[in-house]
Coordinates of C-alpha atoms in Angstrom, one line a residue:
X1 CA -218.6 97.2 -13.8
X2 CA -218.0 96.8 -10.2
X3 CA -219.3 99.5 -7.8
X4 CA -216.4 98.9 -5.3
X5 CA -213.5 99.9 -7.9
X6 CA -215.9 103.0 -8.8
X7 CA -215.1 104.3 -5.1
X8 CA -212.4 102.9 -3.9
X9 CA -209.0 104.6 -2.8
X10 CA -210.1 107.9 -2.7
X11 CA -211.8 107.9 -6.1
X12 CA -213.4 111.0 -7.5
X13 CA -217.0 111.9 -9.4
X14 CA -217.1 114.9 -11.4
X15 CA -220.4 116.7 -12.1
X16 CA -220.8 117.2 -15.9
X17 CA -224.9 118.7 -16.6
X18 CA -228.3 119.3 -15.2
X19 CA -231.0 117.5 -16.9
X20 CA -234.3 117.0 -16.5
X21 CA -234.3 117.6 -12.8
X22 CA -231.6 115.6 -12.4
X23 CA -227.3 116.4 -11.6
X24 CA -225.4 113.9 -13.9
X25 CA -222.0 113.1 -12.5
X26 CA -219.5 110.4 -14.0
X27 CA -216.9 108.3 -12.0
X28 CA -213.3 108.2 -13.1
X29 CA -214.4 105.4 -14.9
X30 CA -216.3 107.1 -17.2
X31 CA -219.9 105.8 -15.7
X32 CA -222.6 108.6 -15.6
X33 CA -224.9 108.2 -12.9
X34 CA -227.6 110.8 -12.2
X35 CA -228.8 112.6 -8.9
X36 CA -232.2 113.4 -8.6
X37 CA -232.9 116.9 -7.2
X38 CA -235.8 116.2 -5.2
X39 CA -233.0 113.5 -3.6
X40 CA -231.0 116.4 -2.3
X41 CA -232.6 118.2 0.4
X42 CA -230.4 120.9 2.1
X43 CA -227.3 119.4 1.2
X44 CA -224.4 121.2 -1.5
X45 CA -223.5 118.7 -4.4
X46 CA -220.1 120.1 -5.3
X47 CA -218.6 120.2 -9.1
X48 CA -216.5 117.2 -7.9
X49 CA -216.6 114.8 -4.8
X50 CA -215.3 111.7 -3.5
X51 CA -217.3 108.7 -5.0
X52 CA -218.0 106.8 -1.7
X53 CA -220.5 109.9 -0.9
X54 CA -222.5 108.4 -4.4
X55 CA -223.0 105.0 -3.8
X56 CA -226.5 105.2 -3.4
X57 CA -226.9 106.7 -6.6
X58 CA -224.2 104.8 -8.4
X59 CA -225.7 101.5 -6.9
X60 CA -228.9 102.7 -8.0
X61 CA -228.4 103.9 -11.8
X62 CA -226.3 100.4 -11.8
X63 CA -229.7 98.6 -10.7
X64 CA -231.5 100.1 -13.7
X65 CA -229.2 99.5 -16.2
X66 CA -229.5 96.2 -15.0
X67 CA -233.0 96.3 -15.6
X68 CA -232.4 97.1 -19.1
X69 CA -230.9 93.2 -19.3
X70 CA -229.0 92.4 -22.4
X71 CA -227.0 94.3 -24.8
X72 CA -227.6 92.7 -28.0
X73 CA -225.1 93.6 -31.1
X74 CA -226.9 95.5 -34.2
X75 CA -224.4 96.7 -37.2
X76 CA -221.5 97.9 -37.7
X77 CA -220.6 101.0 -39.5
X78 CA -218.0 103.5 -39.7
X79 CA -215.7 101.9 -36.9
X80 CA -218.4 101.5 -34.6
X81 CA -219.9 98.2 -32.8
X82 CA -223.9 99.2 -32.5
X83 CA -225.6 97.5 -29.6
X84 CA -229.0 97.6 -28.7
X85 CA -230.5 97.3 -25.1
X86 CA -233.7 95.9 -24.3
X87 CA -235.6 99.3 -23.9
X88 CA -234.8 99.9 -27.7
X89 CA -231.9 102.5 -26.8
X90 CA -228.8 102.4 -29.5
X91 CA -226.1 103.2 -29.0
X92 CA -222.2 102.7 -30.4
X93 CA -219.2 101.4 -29.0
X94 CA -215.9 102.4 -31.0
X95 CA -213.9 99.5 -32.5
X96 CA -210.8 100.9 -31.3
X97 CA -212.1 100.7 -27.3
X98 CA -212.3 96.5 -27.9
X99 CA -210.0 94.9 -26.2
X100 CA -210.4 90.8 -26.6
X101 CA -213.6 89.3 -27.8
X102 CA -216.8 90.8 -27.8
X103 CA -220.0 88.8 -28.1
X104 CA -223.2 89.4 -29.7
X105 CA -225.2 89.5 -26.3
X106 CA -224.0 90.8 -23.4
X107 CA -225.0 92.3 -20.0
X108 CA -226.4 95.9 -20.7
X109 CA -224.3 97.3 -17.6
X110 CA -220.5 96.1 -18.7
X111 CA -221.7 99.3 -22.0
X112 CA -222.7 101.8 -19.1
X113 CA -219.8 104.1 -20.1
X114 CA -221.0 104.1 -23.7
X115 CA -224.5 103.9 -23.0
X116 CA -223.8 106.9 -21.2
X117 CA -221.7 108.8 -23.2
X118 CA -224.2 108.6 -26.2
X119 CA -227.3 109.4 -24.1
X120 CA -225.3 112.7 -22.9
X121 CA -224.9 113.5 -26.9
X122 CA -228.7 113.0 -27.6
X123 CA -229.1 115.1 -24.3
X124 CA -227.1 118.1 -25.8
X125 CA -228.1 117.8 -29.3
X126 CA -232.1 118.5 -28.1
X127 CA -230.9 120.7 -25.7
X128 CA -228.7 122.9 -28.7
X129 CA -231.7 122.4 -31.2
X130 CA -234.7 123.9 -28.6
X131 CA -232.5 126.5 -27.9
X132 CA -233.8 130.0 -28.7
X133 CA -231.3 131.4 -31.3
X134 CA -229.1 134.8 -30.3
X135 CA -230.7 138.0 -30.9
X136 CA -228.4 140.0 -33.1
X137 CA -227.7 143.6 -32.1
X138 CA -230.4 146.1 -33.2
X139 CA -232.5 143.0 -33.6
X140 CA -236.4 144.0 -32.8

């Protein structure tokens, strides 16, 4: 995943939760990057942007998942290739989005989109099952 084709040409990021402290945007790639809060100061993050402004945090979720090293090939089930990266994090990658050859082990950051995507499912999932349930009306 290449940072320049992230931002290039007028390229967009589009803010899609809160979390944790933290504004989670994704590039028109489909790469979710977050933005710390305590990062923002004064300034207005708006619902979408122009990528160049997020390089710094782009560059810097990149770094991490680089950190994470390897993505290592697990099972697959139901139409989806399950990888493992070196922090212990599963996660799938649908048969159908393979184009060419996929290895076994690979570099953790070329499955940002899908490592990602599936930490944004967890994400909700906790987030729907902490939830306090509606009060019906005339509920004490």
């Amino acid at each position: 995943m290449n940072i320049k084709d992230m931002v290039a040409n007028g390229r967009k990021v589009q803010f899609v939760r809160f979390a944790d402290a933290e504004l989670w945007y994704v590039t028109e790639d489909g790469f979710e990057f977050p933005v710390p809060i305590a990062d923002t100061g004064e300034a207005a993050f708006l619902a979408q942007d122009k990528a160049m402004l997020f390089m710094r945090y782009i560059r810097k979720h990149l770094a991490l998942l680089s950190e994470a090293g390897t993505a290592q090939f697990v099972r697959y089930k139901e139409g989806e290739l399950w990888y493992v990266i070196d922090d212990g994090f599963e996660f799938p990658v649908p048969a159908t989005a393979v184009k060419g050859t996929v290895l076994a082990r690979d570099k953790a950051p070329l499955f940002a989109p899908y490592i990602s995507e599936h930490r944004k499912m967890l994400d909700d999932a906790r987030a729907t099952a902490s939830a306090e349930p509606p009060k019906l009306k005339g509920a004490q």
